[in-house]
XYZ file of C-alpha atoms in Angstrom:
630
model
C 0.098 -0.161 0.104
C 1.239 3.662 -0.817
C -0.007 6.610 1.049
C -2.501 9.113 -1.137
C -0.478 11.494 -3.164
C 2.762 9.019 -3.684
C 1.139 6.989 -6.332
C 3.242 6.201 -9.506
C 1.065 7.640 -12.577
C 1.346 7.512 -16.325
C -0.140 11.009 -16.441
C 2.829 13.243 -17.022
C 2.882 16.906 -16.994
C 4.720 17.016 -20.687
C 1.854 14.478 -21.835
C -1.062 16.895 -20.213
C 0.186 19.936 -22.505
C -0.646 17.683 -25.557
C -3.170 15.100 -24.559
C -6.303 16.594 -25.999
C -6.686 18.694 -29.002
C -8.303 22.067 -28.398
C -10.807 22.335 -31.043
C -11.128 26.128 -32.157
C -14.423 26.078 -34.736
C -14.548 23.278 -37.510
C -16.194 23.554 -41.370
C -16.941 21.198 -44.130
C -14.845 22.388 -47.070
C -15.541 20.499 -50.204
C -14.742 16.743 -49.364
C -12.818 17.850 -46.490
C -13.091 18.436 -42.818
C -11.229 21.528 -41.509
C -10.671 22.606 -37.891
C -8.804 25.243 -35.791
C -6.366 23.562 -33.204
C -4.133 25.071 -30.454
C -0.686 23.627 -30.618
C 0.836 24.160 -27.041
C 4.609 22.886 -28.661
C 4.526 25.852 -31.050
C 3.775 28.597 -28.614
C 0.195 27.848 -28.314
C -0.538 29.210 -31.742
C -3.919 28.195 -33.457
C -3.152 26.419 -36.881
C -6.004 24.922 -39.053
C -5.924 21.372 -39.825
C -7.729 19.215 -42.217
C -9.176 15.637 -42.152
C -6.575 14.726 -45.122
C -3.848 15.149 -42.363
C -2.449 18.393 -44.078
C -1.614 21.559 -41.866
C -3.751 24.401 -44.112
C -2.404 26.970 -41.860
C 1.501 26.660 -41.227
C 3.510 28.109 -38.879
C 4.568 30.912 -37.881
C 0.827 32.019 -38.757
C -1.706 31.824 -35.705
C -5.585 32.323 -36.075
C -6.374 34.136 -33.008
C -8.836 37.282 -32.644
C -8.299 39.749 -29.834
C -11.641 41.434 -30.128
C -13.207 42.064 -26.837
C -9.958 40.568 -25.394
C -11.226 37.135 -25.583
C -11.467 37.092 -29.213
C -13.478 33.921 -31.049
C -14.135 33.145 -34.817
C -10.649 33.991 -36.035
C -11.129 31.609 -39.111
C -13.722 30.488 -41.485
C -13.268 28.564 -45.012
C -14.645 28.569 -48.690
C -15.891 25.224 -50.224
C -12.963 25.737 -52.762
C -10.354 25.543 -49.949
C -9.745 29.260 -49.229
C -9.086 29.886 -46.067
C -9.674 33.471 -44.299
C -8.312 34.037 -40.944
C -7.396 36.873 -38.200
C -3.694 36.863 -37.895
C -2.734 36.730 -33.907
C -0.071 39.215 -34.462
C -1.366 42.336 -36.320
C -5.159 41.208 -35.849
C -5.664 42.038 -39.800
C -7.782 39.453 -42.028
C -5.975 37.361 -44.367
C -6.878 35.261 -47.518
C -4.807 32.078 -48.223
C -5.289 30.439 -51.410
C -4.355 26.742 -51.499
C -0.610 26.615 -52.367
C -0.128 30.291 -51.614
C 1.018 32.745 -48.955
C -1.631 34.586 -47.042
C -2.633 38.113 -48.321
C -4.145 40.585 -46.225
C -7.795 41.987 -46.720
C -7.840 44.698 -44.231
C -5.635 47.421 -43.025
C -3.491 47.459 -39.855
C -4.916 49.322 -36.759
C -8.316 47.202 -35.835
C -9.044 44.112 -34.185
C -11.240 41.497 -36.265
C -13.200 38.479 -35.062
C -16.299 36.341 -35.421
C -15.580 35.799 -38.942
C -18.461 34.118 -41.174
C -18.913 33.479 -44.879
C -22.257 33.528 -46.300
C -22.893 33.190 -50.131
C -19.269 34.419 -50.514
C -19.672 37.277 -48.523
C -17.323 37.608 -45.545
C -18.639 39.156 -42.290
C -16.532 40.365 -39.212
C -17.137 41.887 -35.825
C -14.229 44.937 -36.094
C -12.905 46.614 -33.022
C -11.090 49.917 -32.830
C -9.244 50.512 -29.927
C -7.098 53.704 -31.496
C -9.814 56.145 -30.998
C -11.652 57.301 -28.093
C -14.141 56.408 -27.571
C -13.453 52.991 -28.651
C -15.639 52.002 -31.491
C -17.030 48.204 -32.799
C -18.942 47.239 -35.876
C -20.373 44.501 -38.008
C -18.429 45.006 -41.252
C -18.388 42.942 -44.654
C -14.818 42.506 -45.746
C -14.056 42.380 -49.598
C -12.215 39.144 -50.415
C -10.460 40.521 -53.286
C -7.973 42.290 -51.425
C -9.043 45.788 -52.260
C -9.376 46.891 -48.825
C -6.092 45.926 -47.530
C -4.802 49.645 -47.617
C -8.219 51.140 -47.498
C -10.565 51.191 -44.915
C -13.182 52.947 -46.685
C -13.824 49.835 -49.057
C -14.854 48.225 -46.060
C -18.870 47.872 -45.950
C -19.879 49.309 -42.490
C -23.575 47.427 -41.144
C -23.656 49.090 -37.721
C -21.085 50.859 -35.955
C -20.751 52.619 -32.306
C -19.468 51.999 -28.743
C -21.815 49.223 -28.252
C -20.694 45.448 -28.251
C -21.832 43.461 -31.484
C -21.654 39.506 -32.030
C -23.292 36.864 -34.519
C -24.021 38.733 -37.758
C -26.283 36.533 -39.850
C -27.266 37.256 -43.311
C -30.557 36.804 -44.838
C -30.706 34.272 -47.618
C -31.454 37.064 -50.088
C -28.995 39.330 -48.658
C -31.071 41.993 -47.701
C -30.991 42.214 -44.106
C -28.468 41.478 -41.220
C -29.678 40.085 -38.044
C -27.046 40.257 -34.793
C -26.819 40.938 -31.247
C -26.131 44.047 -29.621
C -25.528 44.910 -25.704
C -24.504 48.414 -24.304
C -21.684 47.262 -22.135
C -23.296 48.667 -18.939
C -24.713 45.355 -18.669
C -23.017 41.767 -19.471
C -24.614 40.210 -22.690
C -25.878 37.286 -20.438
C -27.860 39.762 -18.709
C -29.231 41.887 -21.355
C -28.630 41.712 -25.179
C -30.770 42.889 -28.178
C -31.673 40.810 -31.093
C -31.440 43.392 -33.952
C -32.148 43.550 -37.872
C -30.558 45.926 -39.976
C -31.359 46.419 -43.632
C -28.598 46.100 -45.935
C -27.454 49.115 -47.973
C -29.892 51.508 -46.058
C -30.208 53.265 -42.566
C -33.552 51.160 -41.021
C -32.538 49.316 -38.025
C -35.070 47.235 -35.902
C -34.698 46.169 -32.110
C -36.830 43.261 -31.822
C -36.586 43.218 -27.999
C -35.143 40.285 -26.529
C -33.827 39.553 -23.237
C -30.516 38.073 -23.427
C -30.289 37.187 -26.924
C -27.789 34.711 -28.743
C -26.874 33.443 -32.109
C -29.651 34.651 -34.426
C -30.006 32.371 -37.707
C -32.107 32.847 -40.699
C -34.424 29.637 -41.746
C -35.737 31.425 -44.491
C -36.169 35.231 -46.055
C -39.051 35.557 -43.327
C -38.185 33.251 -40.510
C -35.541 34.078 -37.883
C -34.720 31.701 -35.137
C -32.256 32.692 -32.059
C -31.624 31.669 -28.408
C -33.151 33.862 -25.474
C -34.038 33.429 -21.662
C -37.254 35.185 -21.188
C -38.171 32.033 -18.595
C -35.274 32.177 -17.041
C -33.570 29.377 -19.620
C -31.793 29.972 -22.997
C -34.372 27.971 -25.358
C -35.174 28.712 -28.717
C -37.669 31.054 -30.408
C -38.728 31.962 -33.917
C -40.218 34.905 -35.371
C -41.577 35.757 -38.667
C -39.750 38.918 -40.249
C -41.374 41.096 -42.891
C -38.669 43.844 -43.884
C -37.805 45.212 -40.528
C -41.251 44.281 -38.648
C -40.879 41.121 -36.843
C -43.765 39.017 -35.162
C -44.113 38.416 -31.497
C -41.418 35.188 -30.490
C -43.074 31.809 -30.716
C -41.311 29.115 -28.506
C -39.421 26.164 -30.777
C -39.407 24.610 -27.401
C -39.241 24.964 -23.833
C -37.395 22.906 -21.370
C -35.558 23.354 -18.017
C -31.932 23.609 -19.932
C -30.209 26.086 -22.011
C -29.220 26.239 -25.429
C -26.261 29.179 -24.742
C -24.046 30.032 -22.233
C -22.021 33.193 -21.397
C -21.050 35.066 -24.832
C -17.376 35.455 -23.818
C -16.077 34.446 -27.165
C -17.141 35.178 -31.022
C -18.186 32.339 -33.040
C -19.853 29.958 -30.744
C -22.388 27.835 -32.260
C -25.039 26.438 -29.954
C -27.265 25.119 -32.481
C -27.693 25.058 -36.621
C -30.426 24.835 -38.592
C -30.789 21.854 -41.097
C -31.811 22.486 -44.944
C -35.214 20.779 -44.124
C -35.751 23.242 -41.137
C -35.048 20.874 -38.521
C -32.789 22.089 -35.888
C -29.558 20.528 -33.928
C -29.240 22.137 -30.796
C -27.160 21.797 -27.768
C -28.931 21.706 -24.265
C -27.075 22.125 -20.925
C -28.287 21.459 -17.325
C -25.095 20.876 -15.763
C -23.981 18.742 -18.499
C -24.789 18.768 -22.267
C -26.754 16.830 -24.725
C -27.313 17.137 -28.459
C -31.073 17.388 -29.677
C -33.202 17.233 -33.091
C -36.037 19.585 -32.985
C -38.375 18.781 -35.706
C -40.398 21.859 -37.272
C -43.421 20.441 -35.366
C -41.582 20.475 -32.118
C -41.007 16.630 -31.952
C -37.504 15.998 -30.515
C -34.764 13.371 -30.641
C -31.582 12.966 -28.407
C -28.472 12.366 -30.398
C -25.942 9.624 -29.128
C -22.728 11.431 -29.437
C -19.522 11.418 -27.013
C -19.842 15.135 -26.379
C -21.208 16.210 -23.236
C -19.220 18.979 -22.395
C -18.846 22.626 -23.943
C -20.569 20.952 -26.841
C -20.481 23.083 -30.080
C -22.377 22.562 -33.247
C -19.905 24.113 -35.689
C -21.190 23.277 -39.306
C -23.899 21.538 -41.520
C -23.702 19.926 -44.466
C -26.822 18.191 -45.653
C -27.701 15.800 -42.865
C -24.129 15.672 -41.320
C -23.278 18.035 -38.711
C -19.662 18.725 -37.125
C -19.733 18.658 -33.156
C -16.949 19.509 -30.731
C -16.725 19.053 -27.176
C -15.507 17.297 -24.312
C -17.263 14.029 -22.931
C -17.722 12.118 -19.699
C -15.743 8.891 -21.519
C -13.864 10.366 -24.228
C -11.108 13.286 -24.452
C -12.001 16.378 -25.887
C -12.613 15.996 -29.805
C -14.553 16.465 -32.989
C -17.280 14.276 -34.553
C -19.123 14.124 -37.757
C -22.540 13.015 -37.079
C -25.373 12.084 -39.553
C -28.390 13.209 -38.053
C -30.816 10.760 -39.821
C -28.751 7.456 -39.973
C -27.319 7.835 -36.451
C -23.770 7.162 -37.761
C -20.965 9.098 -35.517
C -17.569 9.208 -36.696
C -14.493 10.438 -34.999
C -12.467 13.094 -36.966
C -10.004 14.358 -34.042
C -9.482 13.543 -30.557
C -12.472 11.845 -29.017
C -10.444 8.652 -28.027
C -12.109 6.350 -25.097
C -10.425 6.911 -21.561
C -9.568 4.006 -19.427
C -11.904 4.253 -16.636
C -9.637 2.198 -14.477
C -7.399 5.356 -14.616
C -10.093 7.967 -15.411
C -13.543 7.224 -14.000
C -16.319 9.184 -14.886
C -17.185 12.189 -12.603
C -19.898 11.833 -9.986
C -22.243 14.640 -10.103
C -23.244 15.743 -6.733
C -25.204 18.546 -5.127
C -24.515 20.000 -1.831
C -26.396 22.330 0.303
C -25.196 25.825 0.938
C -25.958 29.214 2.586
C -27.536 30.215 -0.558
C -29.280 26.986 -1.601
C -27.906 24.007 -3.682
C -24.213 23.972 -4.837
C -23.431 21.888 -8.266
C -20.186 20.207 -8.318
C -18.331 17.159 -10.184
C -16.439 14.711 -7.924
C -13.330 12.981 -8.973
C -12.182 10.625 -6.316
C -8.597 9.345 -6.508
C -8.194 6.314 -9.139
C -5.197 4.227 -9.778
C -5.535 0.367 -10.669
C -1.944 -0.267 -9.464
C -2.074 1.719 -6.402
C -3.978 1.407 -3.015
C -3.742 3.728 0.083
C -4.007 2.216 3.864
C -7.494 1.627 4.941
C -7.223 4.407 8.019
C -6.498 7.076 5.397
C -8.459 9.663 3.856
C -7.501 11.169 0.582
C -6.299 14.902 -0.047
C -8.619 17.011 -2.257
C -8.229 19.935 -4.219
C -11.254 21.926 -4.829
C -11.091 23.536 -8.405
C -12.964 26.855 -8.966
C -13.556 27.951 -12.544
C -12.897 31.246 -13.944
C -15.383 33.833 -15.086
C -16.948 34.038 -12.774
C -19.970 33.613 -15.201
C -18.732 30.339 -16.574
C -19.176 26.666 -16.042
C -17.680 23.166 -15.914
C -19.430 20.274 -17.157
C -17.702 16.615 -15.518
C -15.709 15.659 -18.643
C -12.672 13.372 -18.894
C -9.633 15.265 -18.621
C -5.892 14.371 -18.566
C -5.364 17.588 -16.358
C -7.792 16.039 -13.487
C -6.139 12.788 -13.979
C -2.743 14.267 -13.525
C -4.199 14.330 -9.739
C -6.326 11.679 -9.376
C -4.037 9.086 -10.555
C -1.279 10.152 -8.168
C -4.029 9.871 -4.981
C -5.358 13.258 -4.984
C -9.078 14.016 -5.412
C -10.528 16.845 -7.378
C -14.035 18.522 -6.712
C -14.908 20.911 -9.416
C -17.400 23.514 -8.406
C -20.213 25.177 -10.314
C -20.814 27.645 -7.284
C -23.654 29.947 -7.731
C -22.992 32.538 -10.363
C -22.281 29.471 -12.814
C -23.934 29.272 -16.135
C -25.677 25.886 -17.160
C -28.190 26.098 -14.337
C -30.443 28.817 -15.633
C -30.547 32.592 -15.027
C -31.755 32.642 -11.016
C -28.475 30.432 -10.257
C -26.390 32.851 -12.235
C -28.083 35.888 -10.479
C -27.250 34.493 -7.076
C -23.761 36.058 -7.579
C -25.199 39.360 -8.312
C -23.823 42.022 -5.695
C -22.292 38.891 -4.032
C -19.146 38.265 -5.679
C -16.667 37.454 -2.779
C -19.431 36.066 -0.614
C -22.127 33.639 -2.580
C -18.929 32.219 -4.491
C -16.969 31.730 -1.481
C -19.872 30.502 0.796
C -20.347 27.738 -2.052
C -16.907 26.360 -2.446
C -16.505 26.457 1.516
C -19.743 24.381 1.867
C -18.836 22.213 -1.006
C -15.260 21.297 0.823
C -17.058 20.872 4.169
C -19.384 18.798 2.423
C -16.889 16.608 1.257
C -15.071 16.162 4.473
C -18.356 15.655 6.390
C -19.167 12.748 3.945
C -16.014 11.026 4.748
C -14.527 11.423 1.143
C -11.650 13.484 1.996
C -9.094 14.243 4.851
C -10.593 17.422 6.335
C -6.709 18.546 7.067
C -5.767 18.218 3.459
C -8.087 20.321 1.286
C -6.440 22.743 -0.733
C -8.310 25.176 -3.480
C -7.238 26.090 -6.869
C -8.717 28.659 -9.415
C -7.862 30.817 -12.089
C -8.662 34.629 -13.012
C -12.267 34.917 -11.337
C -11.576 31.384 -9.725
C -8.349 32.938 -8.471
C -10.134 35.648 -6.751
C -12.440 33.084 -4.968
C -9.245 30.988 -4.185
C -8.090 33.962 -1.950
C -11.271 35.468 -0.544
C -11.634 31.857 0.673
C -8.300 31.576 2.241
C -9.246 35.061 4.084
C -12.210 33.219 5.299
C -9.885 30.684 6.833
C -10.689 27.440 8.566
C -11.223 24.871 5.679
C -8.413 25.266 3.222
C -4.793 23.947 3.984
C -3.564 25.863 0.936
C -4.565 27.730 -2.097
C -3.223 27.726 -5.615
C -4.326 31.450 -7.670
C -3.665 31.122 -11.196
C -3.513 34.958 -12.506
C -6.379 35.814 -9.839
C -7.540 38.855 -9.008
C -6.696 40.575 -5.612
C -7.502 44.085 -5.704
C -11.098 45.208 -7.136
C -10.165 48.678 -7.318
C -7.305 48.255 -9.249
C -8.926 45.757 -11.728
C -11.893 48.389 -12.109
C -9.427 50.843 -13.119
C -7.251 48.759 -15.380
C -9.702 46.262 -16.955
C -10.520 46.147 -20.527
C -13.791 47.552 -22.218
C -15.462 44.264 -22.212
C -15.773 44.012 -18.545
C -15.742 48.065 -17.656
C -18.876 47.415 -15.909
C -18.836 43.696 -15.068
C -18.106 44.849 -11.571
C -21.147 47.017 -11.272
C -23.377 43.647 -11.248
C -21.174 41.540 -9.272
C -20.243 43.705 -6.540
C -21.688 47.402 -6.976
C -21.372 50.712 -9.048
C -18.306 53.203 -8.222
C -17.876 55.315 -6.493
C -20.832 54.551 -4.541
C -19.716 51.181 -3.845
C -15.930 52.045 -3.179
C -15.996 50.651 0.312
C -17.584 47.183 -0.650
C -14.670 47.073 -3.239
C -12.346 47.702 -0.258
C -14.063 45.061 1.948
C -14.320 42.499 -0.508
C -10.747 42.663 -1.863
C -8.597 39.620 -0.614
C -5.568 42.009 -0.422
C -7.235 44.286 1.995
C -7.149 41.238 4.344
C -4.316 39.527 3.361
C -3.494 39.263 7.021
C -5.850 36.880 7.666
C -4.267 34.265 4.976
C -2.482 32.040 7.185
C -1.684 28.867 4.979
C 0.893 28.369 1.918
C -0.069 30.177 -1.420
C 1.100 29.573 -4.724
C 0.809 32.228 -7.330
C 0.989 31.726 -10.992
C 1.094 34.496 -13.478
C 1.278 35.455 -17.245
C 3.552 38.312 -17.738
C 1.470 39.844 -20.941
C -1.886 39.310 -19.090
C -3.987 42.391 -20.122
C -7.115 41.252 -18.318
C -5.762 40.519 -14.988
C -2.349 42.187 -15.030
C 0.787 41.018 -12.858
C -0.021 43.908 -10.494
C -2.729 41.865 -9.094
C -0.570 39.254 -7.909
C 2.478 41.150 -7.070
C 0.409 43.032 -4.510
C -0.970 39.667 -2.650
C 2.747 38.549 -3.094
C 4.223 41.463 -1.305
C 1.560 41.257 1.494
C 2.324 37.510 2.192
C 6.018 38.524 2.089
C 5.516 41.082 4.826
C 3.995 38.380 7.210
C 6.172 35.572 6.318
C 3.593 33.510 4.977
C 4.983 30.701 2.900
C 4.494 31.371 -0.742
C 5.950 31.067 -4.236
C 5.193 33.582 -6.909
C 6.161 32.705 -10.709
C 5.578 34.743 -13.751
C 5.552 33.254 -17.134
C 6.994 35.538 -19.996
C 5.144 35.345 -23.229
C 1.762 34.260 -21.512
C -1.406 36.356 -21.335
C -4.650 35.427 -19.439
C -4.268 31.852 -19.631
C -1.572 29.199 -19.998
C -0.938 28.051 -23.603
C 2.683 27.196 -23.913
C 3.958 23.521 -23.603
C 6.314 24.681 -21.179
C 4.185 26.850 -19.185
C 1.486 24.242 -18.815
C 4.262 21.485 -17.876
C 6.077 23.833 -15.352
C 2.666 24.931 -13.648
C 1.504 21.420 -13.245
C 4.695 20.151 -11.810
C 5.072 23.221 -9.543
C 1.433 22.615 -8.259
C 2.120 18.944 -7.625
C 5.496 19.750 -5.494
C 3.573 22.257 -3.680
C 0.695 20.292 -2.570
C 3.223 17.533 -1.788
C 5.323 19.945 0.834
C 1.771 21.260 2.375
C 0.351 17.920 2.688
C 3.379 15.673 3.743
C 3.920 13.527 1.060
C 6.486 13.132 -1.939
C 4.789 13.066 -5.288
C 6.335 10.423 -7.810
C 7.432 12.818 -10.327
C 7.366 16.693 -9.079
C 10.349 18.504 -10.484
C 9.810 21.695 -12.328
C 11.089 21.952 -16.085
C 12.917 24.570 -17.496
C 10.359 27.462 -18.726
C 10.861 30.772 -19.278
C 9.568 32.493 -15.844
C 10.517 34.654 -13.111
C 10.397 33.649 -9.460
C 9.516 35.975 -6.594
């Protein structure tokens, strides 16, 4: 028998960095299937690959958008094999013909994303941060290169200081439907469904609550997602000119077709040519359903059950990407009529002896039910002494308006196979459980989320599944905030790991980017009226209450949560002599993408937990990475 935490594991940090592809959109391109994929071994660049085995977008090019900072929708393709993409370095849109070098289609100076090609017309979301106030627009980019040095050649459909997403051109090319929000409310709180007349000045707001992804079924029928009932369901409207009928529910269920609009290009459903819809539904985990014109529904038996996306349609075939409870993340082509499912990339079955399915649990907290996924230690070649309870890490997702969905993950197996359990918590404020659950965090960030993770950890210990003296907490970005705020409360967690976490709300409000400029108004309160609340809630204010070891990991180029946030809490911990380690990774932004960073951070976390919990991990030596320690 071996103590928990010391078990030998086949899941090495170097393998985690390349274990499952990070799919970034997929399209049918002629007889081929193309998909975007992050390549950690090449600095995290996003390439485009083909089902033929070819790399469509070669190094050093990388398809990544910076619109709204989080990007998305950075590439698309024509059936003849022409690739259109946003280059990560200059944010220009490029066209690449087969066998040729990319050529720019837009001038320098603006960010582009949310690319969509319809009937040979290339639509995009454009963001210009070089002017004050910053301007965003829905534009059409000429595909012949005529606008490469001439901004006036780009057609602007709508422009302003608001935010835009999901442009959809009507089949007859006369109108564009899109989503718009003011920025003073986040898009999951309030977003309009708008229809614009192409070539005119007419504009119609169809008065949705929090609209997502409009799609034209015909010249007179528009489908979109909205949550007037508290769940994102699909609705249809008849549209004559710019006049829209009252919304009619396609189906009303206690699940969401949609989630937080953090990135552009998400596809939660797709219309089929015969008018049926293929849609993702989320209630903690995902399922894929076909909805007929008559409302009849059929569940598709596909492996994707986590962060699923219906990326493209060709006849009766659809491309679905995502993770799964019993498979690695991947991409599949599914024939909705025959039910045939074919794996295109990733999606390999996992060995349940090493990676058993997550246990979906609900715990009771101060604010009501708390949803989580439990991954108990699992290793077929090891067992712990009967009297020993396992150490655990409570994972806290970022956002905070986001969620986890209980997918198989080599990054989680990295811990569980060594005898360290993982509890992945969807605290109040998470998506995937409806608006009421999301709004539990309104005005309560730093309170409700902390109460929920504390309740989850206590419930884990009280049930006898975890050693109450050896429970750590780990999170990134907004999750890092919850980590530090929970350590301030004290009494439950023996250590904390914060990845690029928020520590000082006032500094965040001052330094944050446009997209999240007013996010804190809803999560905490508007400034200056709520300034004292900002001070009281910030972990930095109460750093003297943190009395357990802390590991701080930070990207040097992070523009969402800059390094100064981590440096402040580092200095406060150092002043009080609290054991801590601070690591800055050069060339990393908000989220780690480089293979060497992923490897080093995982090895450091494991070594840190071993030191705190009193065990010697089988493999815990950090590798060389471009980093600064302090």
